PDB file of C-alpha atoms in Angstrom:
ATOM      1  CA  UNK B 221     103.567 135.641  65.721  1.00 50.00           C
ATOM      2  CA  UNK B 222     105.031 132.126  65.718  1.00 50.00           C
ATOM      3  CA  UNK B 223     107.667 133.175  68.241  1.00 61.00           C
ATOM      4  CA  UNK B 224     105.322 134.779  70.300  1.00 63.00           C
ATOM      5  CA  UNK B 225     103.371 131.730  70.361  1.00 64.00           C
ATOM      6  CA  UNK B 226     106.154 129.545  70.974  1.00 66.00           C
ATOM      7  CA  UNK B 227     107.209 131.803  73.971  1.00 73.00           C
ATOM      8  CA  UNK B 228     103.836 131.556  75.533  1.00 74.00           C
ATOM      9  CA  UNK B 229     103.698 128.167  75.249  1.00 73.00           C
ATOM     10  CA  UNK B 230     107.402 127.679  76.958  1.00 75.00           C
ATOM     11  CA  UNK B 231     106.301 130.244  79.849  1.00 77.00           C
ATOM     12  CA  UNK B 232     103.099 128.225  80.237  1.00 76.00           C
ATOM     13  CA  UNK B 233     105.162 124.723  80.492  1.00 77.00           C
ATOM     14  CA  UNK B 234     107.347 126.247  82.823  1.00 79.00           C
ATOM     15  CA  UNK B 235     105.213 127.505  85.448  1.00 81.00           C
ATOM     16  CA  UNK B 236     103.251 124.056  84.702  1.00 79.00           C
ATOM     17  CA  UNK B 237     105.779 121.804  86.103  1.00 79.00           C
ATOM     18  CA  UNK B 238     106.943 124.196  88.411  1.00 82.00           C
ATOM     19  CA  UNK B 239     103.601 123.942  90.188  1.00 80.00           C
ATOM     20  CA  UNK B 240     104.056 120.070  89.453  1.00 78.00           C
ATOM     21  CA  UNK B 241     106.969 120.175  91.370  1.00 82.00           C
ATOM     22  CA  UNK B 242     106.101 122.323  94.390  1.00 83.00           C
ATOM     23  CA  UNK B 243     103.429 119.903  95.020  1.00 80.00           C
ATOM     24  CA  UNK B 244     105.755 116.677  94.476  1.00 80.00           C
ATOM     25  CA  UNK B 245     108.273 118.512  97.374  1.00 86.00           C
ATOM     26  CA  UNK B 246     105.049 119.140  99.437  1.00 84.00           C
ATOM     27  CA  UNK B 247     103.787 114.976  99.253  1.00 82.00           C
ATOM     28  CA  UNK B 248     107.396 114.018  99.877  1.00 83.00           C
ATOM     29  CA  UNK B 249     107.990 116.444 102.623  1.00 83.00           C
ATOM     30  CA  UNK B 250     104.350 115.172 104.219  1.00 79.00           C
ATOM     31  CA  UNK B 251     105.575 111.416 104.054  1.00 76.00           C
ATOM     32  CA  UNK B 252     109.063 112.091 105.316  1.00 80.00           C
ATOM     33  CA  UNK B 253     107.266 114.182 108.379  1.00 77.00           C
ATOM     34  CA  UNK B 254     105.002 110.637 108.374  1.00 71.00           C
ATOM     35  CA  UNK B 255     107.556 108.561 108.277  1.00 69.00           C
ATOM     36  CA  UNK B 256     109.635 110.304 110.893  1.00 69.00           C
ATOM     37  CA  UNK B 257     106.980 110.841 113.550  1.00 65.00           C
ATOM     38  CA  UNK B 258     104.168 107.880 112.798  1.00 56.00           C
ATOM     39  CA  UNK B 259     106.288 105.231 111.207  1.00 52.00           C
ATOM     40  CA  UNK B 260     104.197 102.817 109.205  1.00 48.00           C
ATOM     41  CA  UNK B 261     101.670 105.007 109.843  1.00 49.00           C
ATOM     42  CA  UNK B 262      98.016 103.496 108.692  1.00 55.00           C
ATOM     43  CA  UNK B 263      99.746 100.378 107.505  1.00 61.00           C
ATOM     44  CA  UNK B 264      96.374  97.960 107.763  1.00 58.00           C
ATOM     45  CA  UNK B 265      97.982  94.490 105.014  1.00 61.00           C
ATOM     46  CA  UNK B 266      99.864  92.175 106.542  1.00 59.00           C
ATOM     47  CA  UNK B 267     100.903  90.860 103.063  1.00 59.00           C
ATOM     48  CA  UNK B 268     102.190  94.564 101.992  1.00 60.00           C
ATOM     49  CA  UNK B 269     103.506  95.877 104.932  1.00 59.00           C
ATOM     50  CA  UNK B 270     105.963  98.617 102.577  1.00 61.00           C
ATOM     51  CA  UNK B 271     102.275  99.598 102.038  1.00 63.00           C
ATOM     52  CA  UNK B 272     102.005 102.734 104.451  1.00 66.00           C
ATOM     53  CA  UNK B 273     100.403 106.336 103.971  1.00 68.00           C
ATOM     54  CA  UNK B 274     104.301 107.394 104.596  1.00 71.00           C
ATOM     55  CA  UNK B 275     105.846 105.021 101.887  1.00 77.00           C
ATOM     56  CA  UNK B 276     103.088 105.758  99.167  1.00 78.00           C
ATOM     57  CA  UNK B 277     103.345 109.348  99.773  1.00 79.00           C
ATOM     58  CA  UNK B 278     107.214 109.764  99.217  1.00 83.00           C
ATOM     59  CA  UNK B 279     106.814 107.571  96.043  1.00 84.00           C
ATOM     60  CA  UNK B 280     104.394 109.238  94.663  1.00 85.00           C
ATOM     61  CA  UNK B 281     106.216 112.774  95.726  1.00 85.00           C
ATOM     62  CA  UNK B 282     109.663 111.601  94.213  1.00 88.00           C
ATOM     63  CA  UNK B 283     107.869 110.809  90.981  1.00 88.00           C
ATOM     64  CA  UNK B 284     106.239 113.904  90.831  1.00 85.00           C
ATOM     65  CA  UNK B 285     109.469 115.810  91.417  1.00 87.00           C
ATOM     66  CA  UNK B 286     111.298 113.755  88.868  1.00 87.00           C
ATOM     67  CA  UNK B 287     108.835 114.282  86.142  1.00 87.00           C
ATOM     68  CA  UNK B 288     108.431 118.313  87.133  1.00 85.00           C
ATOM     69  CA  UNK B 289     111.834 118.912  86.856  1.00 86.00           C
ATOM     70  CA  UNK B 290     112.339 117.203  83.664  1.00 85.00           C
ATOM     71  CA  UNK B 291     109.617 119.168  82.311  1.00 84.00           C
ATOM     72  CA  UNK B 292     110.892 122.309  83.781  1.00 84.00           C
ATOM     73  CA  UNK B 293     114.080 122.088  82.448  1.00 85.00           C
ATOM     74  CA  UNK B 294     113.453 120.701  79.045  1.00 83.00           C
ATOM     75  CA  UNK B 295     111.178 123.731  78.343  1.00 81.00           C
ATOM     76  CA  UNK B 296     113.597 126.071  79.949  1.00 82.00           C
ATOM     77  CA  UNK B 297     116.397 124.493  77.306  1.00 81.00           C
ATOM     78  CA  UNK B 298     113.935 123.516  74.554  1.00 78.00           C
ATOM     79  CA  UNK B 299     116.079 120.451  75.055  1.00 82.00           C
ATOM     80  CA  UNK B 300     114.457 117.076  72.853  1.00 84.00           C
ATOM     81  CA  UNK B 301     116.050 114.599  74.828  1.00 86.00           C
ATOM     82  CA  UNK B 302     114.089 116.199  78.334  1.00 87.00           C
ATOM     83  CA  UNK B 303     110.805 116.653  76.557  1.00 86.00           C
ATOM     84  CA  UNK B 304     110.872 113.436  74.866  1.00 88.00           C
ATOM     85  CA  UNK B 305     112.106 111.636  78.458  1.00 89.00           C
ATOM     86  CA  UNK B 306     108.931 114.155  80.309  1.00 89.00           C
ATOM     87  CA  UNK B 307     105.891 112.875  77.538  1.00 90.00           C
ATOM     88  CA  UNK B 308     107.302 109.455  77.662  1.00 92.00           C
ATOM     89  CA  UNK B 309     106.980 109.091  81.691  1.00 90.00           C
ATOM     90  CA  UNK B 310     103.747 111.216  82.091  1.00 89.00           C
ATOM     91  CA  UNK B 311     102.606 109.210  79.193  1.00 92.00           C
ATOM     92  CA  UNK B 312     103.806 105.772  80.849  1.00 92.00           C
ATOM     93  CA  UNK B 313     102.180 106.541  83.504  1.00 89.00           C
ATOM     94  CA  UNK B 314      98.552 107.837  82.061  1.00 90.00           C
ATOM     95  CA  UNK B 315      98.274 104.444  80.438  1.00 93.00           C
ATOM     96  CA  UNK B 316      99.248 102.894  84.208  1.00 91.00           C
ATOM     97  CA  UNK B 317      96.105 104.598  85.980  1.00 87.00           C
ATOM     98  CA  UNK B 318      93.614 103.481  83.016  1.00 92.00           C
ATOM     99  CA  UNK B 319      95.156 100.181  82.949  1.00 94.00           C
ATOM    100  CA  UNK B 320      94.765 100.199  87.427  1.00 90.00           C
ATOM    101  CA  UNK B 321      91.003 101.666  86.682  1.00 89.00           C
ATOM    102  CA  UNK B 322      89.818  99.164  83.708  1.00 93.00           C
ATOM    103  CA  UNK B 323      91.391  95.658  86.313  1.00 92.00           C
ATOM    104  CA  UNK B 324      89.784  97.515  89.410  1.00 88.00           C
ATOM    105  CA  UNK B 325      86.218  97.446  88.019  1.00 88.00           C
ATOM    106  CA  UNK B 326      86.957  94.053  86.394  1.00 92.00           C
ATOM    107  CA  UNK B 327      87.964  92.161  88.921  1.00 91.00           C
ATOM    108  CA  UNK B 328      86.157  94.334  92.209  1.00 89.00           C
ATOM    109  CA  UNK B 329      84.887  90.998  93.583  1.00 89.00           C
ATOM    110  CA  UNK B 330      88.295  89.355  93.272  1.00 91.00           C
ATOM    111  CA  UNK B 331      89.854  92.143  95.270  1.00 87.00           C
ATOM    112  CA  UNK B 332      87.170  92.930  97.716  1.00 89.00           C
ATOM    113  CA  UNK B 333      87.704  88.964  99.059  1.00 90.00           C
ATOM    114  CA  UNK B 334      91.425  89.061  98.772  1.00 89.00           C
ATOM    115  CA  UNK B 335      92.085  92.401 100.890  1.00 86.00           C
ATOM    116  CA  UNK B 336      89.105  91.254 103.040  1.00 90.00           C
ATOM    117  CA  UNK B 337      91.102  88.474 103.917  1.00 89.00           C
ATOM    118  CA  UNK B 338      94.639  90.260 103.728  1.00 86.00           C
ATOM    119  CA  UNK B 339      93.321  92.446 106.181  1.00 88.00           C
ATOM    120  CA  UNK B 340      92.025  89.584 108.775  1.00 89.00           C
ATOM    121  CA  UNK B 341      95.644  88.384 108.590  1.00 87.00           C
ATOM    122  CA  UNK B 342      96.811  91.663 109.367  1.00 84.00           C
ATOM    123  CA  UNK B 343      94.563  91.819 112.506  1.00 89.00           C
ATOM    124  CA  UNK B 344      96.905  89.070 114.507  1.00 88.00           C
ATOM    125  CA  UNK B 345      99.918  91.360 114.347  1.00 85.00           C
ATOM    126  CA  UNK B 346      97.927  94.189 116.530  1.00 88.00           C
ATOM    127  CA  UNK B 347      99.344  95.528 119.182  1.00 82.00           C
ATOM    128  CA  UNK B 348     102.639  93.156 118.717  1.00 82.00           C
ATOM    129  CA  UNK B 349     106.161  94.596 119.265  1.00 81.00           C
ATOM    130  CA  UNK B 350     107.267  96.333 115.735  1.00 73.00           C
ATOM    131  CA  UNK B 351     103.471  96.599 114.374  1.00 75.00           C
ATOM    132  CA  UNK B 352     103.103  99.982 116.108  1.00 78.00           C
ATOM    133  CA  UNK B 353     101.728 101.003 112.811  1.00 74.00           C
ATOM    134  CA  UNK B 354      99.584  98.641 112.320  1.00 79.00           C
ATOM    135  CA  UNK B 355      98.081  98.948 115.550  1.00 85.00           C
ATOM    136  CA  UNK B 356      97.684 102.796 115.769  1.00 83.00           C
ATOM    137  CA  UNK B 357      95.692 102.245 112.054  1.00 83.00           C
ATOM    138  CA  UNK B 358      93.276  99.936 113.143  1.00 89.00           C
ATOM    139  CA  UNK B 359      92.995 102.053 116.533  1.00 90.00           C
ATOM    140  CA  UNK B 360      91.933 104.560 114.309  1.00 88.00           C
ATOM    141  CA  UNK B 361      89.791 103.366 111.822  1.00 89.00           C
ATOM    142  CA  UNK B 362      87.697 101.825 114.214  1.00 92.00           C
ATOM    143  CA  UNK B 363      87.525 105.133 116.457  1.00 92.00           C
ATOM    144  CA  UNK B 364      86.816 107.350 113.304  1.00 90.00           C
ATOM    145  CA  UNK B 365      84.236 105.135 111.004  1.00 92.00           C
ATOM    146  CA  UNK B 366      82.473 103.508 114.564  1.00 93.00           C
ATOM    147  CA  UNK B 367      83.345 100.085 113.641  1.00 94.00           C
ATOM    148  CA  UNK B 368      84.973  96.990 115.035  1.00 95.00           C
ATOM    149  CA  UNK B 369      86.410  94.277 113.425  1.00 92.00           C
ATOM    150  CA  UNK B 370      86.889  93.723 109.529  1.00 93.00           C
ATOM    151  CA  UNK B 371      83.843  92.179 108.297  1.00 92.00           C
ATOM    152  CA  UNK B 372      81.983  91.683 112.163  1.00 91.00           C
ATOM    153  CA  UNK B 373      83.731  92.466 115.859  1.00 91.00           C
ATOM    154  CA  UNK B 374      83.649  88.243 116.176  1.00 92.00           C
ATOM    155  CA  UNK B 375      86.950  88.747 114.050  1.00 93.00           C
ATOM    156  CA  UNK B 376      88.558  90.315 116.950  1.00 94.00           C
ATOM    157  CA  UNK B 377      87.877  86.802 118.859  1.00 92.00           C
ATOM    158  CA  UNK B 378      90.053  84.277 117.228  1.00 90.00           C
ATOM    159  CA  UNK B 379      92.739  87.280 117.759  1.00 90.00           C
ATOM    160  CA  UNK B 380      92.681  87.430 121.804  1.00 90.00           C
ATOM    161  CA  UNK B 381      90.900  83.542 121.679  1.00 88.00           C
ATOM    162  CA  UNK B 382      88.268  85.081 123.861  1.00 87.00           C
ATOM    163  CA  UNK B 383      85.118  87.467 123.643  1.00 88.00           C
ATOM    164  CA  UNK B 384      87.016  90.479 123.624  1.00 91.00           C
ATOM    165  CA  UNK B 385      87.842  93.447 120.816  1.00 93.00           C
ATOM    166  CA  UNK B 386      90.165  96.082 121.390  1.00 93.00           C
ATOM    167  CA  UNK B 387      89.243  99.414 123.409  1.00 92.00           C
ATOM    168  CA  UNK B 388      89.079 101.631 120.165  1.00 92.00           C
ATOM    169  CA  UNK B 389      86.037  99.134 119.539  1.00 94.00           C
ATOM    170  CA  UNK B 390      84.116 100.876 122.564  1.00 92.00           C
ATOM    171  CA  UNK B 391      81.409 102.849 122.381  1.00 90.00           C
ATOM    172  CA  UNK B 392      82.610 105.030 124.840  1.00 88.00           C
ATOM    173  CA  UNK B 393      86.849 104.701 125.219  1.00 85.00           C
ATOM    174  CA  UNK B 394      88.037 103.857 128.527  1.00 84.00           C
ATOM    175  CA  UNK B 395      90.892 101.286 129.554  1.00 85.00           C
ATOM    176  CA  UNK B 396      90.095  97.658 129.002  1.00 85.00           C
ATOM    177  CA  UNK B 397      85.949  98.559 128.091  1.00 88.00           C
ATOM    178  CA  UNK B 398      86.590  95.806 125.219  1.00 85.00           C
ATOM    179  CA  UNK B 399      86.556  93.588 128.092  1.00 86.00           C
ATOM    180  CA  UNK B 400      83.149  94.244 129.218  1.00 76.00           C
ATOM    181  CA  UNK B 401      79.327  93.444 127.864  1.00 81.00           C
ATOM    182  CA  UNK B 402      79.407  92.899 123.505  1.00 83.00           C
ATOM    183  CA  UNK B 403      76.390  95.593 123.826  1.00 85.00           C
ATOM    184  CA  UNK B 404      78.811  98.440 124.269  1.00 88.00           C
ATOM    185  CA  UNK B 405      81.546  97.969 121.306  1.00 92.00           C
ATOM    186  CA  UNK B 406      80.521  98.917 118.080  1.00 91.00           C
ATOM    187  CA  UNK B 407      79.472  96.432 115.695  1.00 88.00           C
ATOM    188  CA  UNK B 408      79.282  97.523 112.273  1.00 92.00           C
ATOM    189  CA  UNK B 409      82.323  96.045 109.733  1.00 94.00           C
ATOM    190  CA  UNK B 410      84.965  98.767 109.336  1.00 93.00           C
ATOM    191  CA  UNK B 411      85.657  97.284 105.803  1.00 93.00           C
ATOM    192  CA  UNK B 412      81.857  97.824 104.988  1.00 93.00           C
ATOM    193  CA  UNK B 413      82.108 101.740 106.807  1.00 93.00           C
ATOM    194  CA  UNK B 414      85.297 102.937 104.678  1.00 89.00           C
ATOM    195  CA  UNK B 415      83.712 101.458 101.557  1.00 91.00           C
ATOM    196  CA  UNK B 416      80.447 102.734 102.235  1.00 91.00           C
ATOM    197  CA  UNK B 417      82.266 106.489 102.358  1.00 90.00           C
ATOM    198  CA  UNK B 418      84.201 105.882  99.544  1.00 86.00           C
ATOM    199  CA  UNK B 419      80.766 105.603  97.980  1.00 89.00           C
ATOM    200  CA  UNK B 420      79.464 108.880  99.676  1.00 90.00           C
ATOM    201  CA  UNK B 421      82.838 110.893  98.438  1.00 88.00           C
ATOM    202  CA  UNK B 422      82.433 109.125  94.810  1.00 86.00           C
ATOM    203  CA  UNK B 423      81.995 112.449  93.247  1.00 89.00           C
ATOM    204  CA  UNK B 424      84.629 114.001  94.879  1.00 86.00           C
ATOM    205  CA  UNK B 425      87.139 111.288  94.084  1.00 82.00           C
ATOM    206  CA  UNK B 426      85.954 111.574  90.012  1.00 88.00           C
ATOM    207  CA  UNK B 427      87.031 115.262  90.128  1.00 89.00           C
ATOM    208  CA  UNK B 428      90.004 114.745  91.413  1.00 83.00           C
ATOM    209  CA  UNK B 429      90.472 111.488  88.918  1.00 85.00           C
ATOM    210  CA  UNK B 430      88.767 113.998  86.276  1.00 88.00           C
ATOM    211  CA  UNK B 431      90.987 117.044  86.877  1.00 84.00           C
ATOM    212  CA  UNK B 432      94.219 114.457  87.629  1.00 82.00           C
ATOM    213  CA  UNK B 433      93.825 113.429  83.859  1.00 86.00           C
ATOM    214  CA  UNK B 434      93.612 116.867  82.444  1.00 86.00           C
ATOM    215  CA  UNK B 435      96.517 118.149  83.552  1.00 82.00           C
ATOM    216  CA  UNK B 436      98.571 114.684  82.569  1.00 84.00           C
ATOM    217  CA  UNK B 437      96.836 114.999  78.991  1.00 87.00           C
ATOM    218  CA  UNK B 438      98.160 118.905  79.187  1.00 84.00           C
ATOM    219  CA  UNK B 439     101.655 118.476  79.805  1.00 83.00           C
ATOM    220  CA  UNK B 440     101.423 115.623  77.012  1.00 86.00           C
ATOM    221  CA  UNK B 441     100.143 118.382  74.651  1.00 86.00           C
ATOM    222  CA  UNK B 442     102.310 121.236  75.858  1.00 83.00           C
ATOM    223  CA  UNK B 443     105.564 118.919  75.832  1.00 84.00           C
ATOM    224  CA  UNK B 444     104.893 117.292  72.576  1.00 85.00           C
ATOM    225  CA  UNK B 445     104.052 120.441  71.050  1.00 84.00           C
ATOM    226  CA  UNK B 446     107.174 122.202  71.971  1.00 82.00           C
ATOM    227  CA  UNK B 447     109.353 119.136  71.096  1.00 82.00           C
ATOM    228  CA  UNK B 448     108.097 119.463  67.500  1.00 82.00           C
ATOM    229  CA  UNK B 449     108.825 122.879  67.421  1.00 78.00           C
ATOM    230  CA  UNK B 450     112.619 122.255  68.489  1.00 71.00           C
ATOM    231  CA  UNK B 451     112.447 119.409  66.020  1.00 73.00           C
ATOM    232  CA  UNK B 452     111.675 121.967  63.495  1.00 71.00           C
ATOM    233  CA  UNK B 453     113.691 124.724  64.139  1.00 62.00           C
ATOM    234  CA  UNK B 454     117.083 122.903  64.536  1.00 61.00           C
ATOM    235  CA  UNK B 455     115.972 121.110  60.842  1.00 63.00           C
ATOM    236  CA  UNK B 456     115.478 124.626  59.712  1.00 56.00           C
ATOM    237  CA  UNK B 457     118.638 125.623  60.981  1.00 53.00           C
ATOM    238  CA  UNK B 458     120.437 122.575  59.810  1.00 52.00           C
TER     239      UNK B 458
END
């Protein structure tokens, strides 16, 4: 019964990180595509500019893939050493994402101002030569949320040091409209927009969170379980 058990539990961790790492090859191979035909695609900070869609998405893939294939092997092997390495990263990195959520809602003011003005800096590098990134972000944020400008479209002025916002600012697109009359750019803060759907998609983003967490806390209980079972049959066996 014990066996059986055991076996169950080894199939189960198996096809558990071998999901895991199907879907760590699928981020990295959608941030390799990125990076390949977009660049530093939706790369908005001036201060991070490493800090592209592209970039996070092959980190996070690579560590997905790492941590899947540790898994997948050690429970292949019942090997301690790839367990114990497998609940020691995903555990590393469960602690990480409480630790990011607990200074996020502690300091939200803090980093509202400081990526408010992060991202004003970032504004004077759009449309200069190797910002191409950069510019085709803010081209379409604004186009997308209907908004101009980081916290007003006035932020555009000290950036051309004249009344004038880029054309993805328009209300209707056409070649140099962000040259014409303020009444037909759009107005509303893009900062304000995204943050506002954020809000809207709040539920959304706590399943995810919600079911992100439950499968972390079951490879921790899969993994540890099985490593104390090798622990105690090689004792037994001793």
């Amino acid at each position: 019964m014990a066996e059986g058990c055991m076996r169950a539990l080894r199939y189960g961790m198996v096809f558990f990180n071998l999901l895991f790492w199907l879907g760590g090859c699928g981020i990295l191979g959608v941030g390799v595509w990125l990076s390949v035909t977009q660049g530093n695609f939706a790369t908005l900070s001036s201060s991070l500019p490493s800090l592209s869609a592209a970039n996070l998405l092959v980190a996070v893939g690579t560590i997905i893939m790492v941590i899947g294939c540790l898994g997948c092997i050690g429970a292949v092997k019942e090997s301690r050493p790839l367990l114990l390495s497998f609940f020691i990263l995903l555990l590393l990195i469960f602690f990480l994402e409480i630790l990011f959520i607990i200074l996020f809602f502690a300091y939200q003011d803090e980093i509202d101002h400081h990526a408010q003005k992060d991202l004003k800096r970032g504004l004077q590098l759009f449309g200069t030569e190797g910002n191409i990134g950069l510019t085709n972000a803010w081209s379409i944020v604004q186009t997308d949320f209907r908004c101009c400008g980081v916290t007003n479209h006035t932020d555009w002025f000290e950036v051309y040091n004249a009344t004038r916002v880029p054309d993805s600012c328009c209300l209707e697109y056409s070649d140099n409209c962000g040259l014409e009359n303020p009444g037909t750019w759009w107005t509303a803060p893009c900062y304000e927009r995204v943050k506002g759907w954020l809000q809207e998609n709040l539920v959304a983003l706590w399943i995810f969170a919600l079911c992100t967490a439950l499968t972390q806390i079951l490879g921790l209980v899969f993994s540890m379980t099985m490593f104390c079972q090798a622990v105690k049959v090689e004792t037994f066996y001793a």
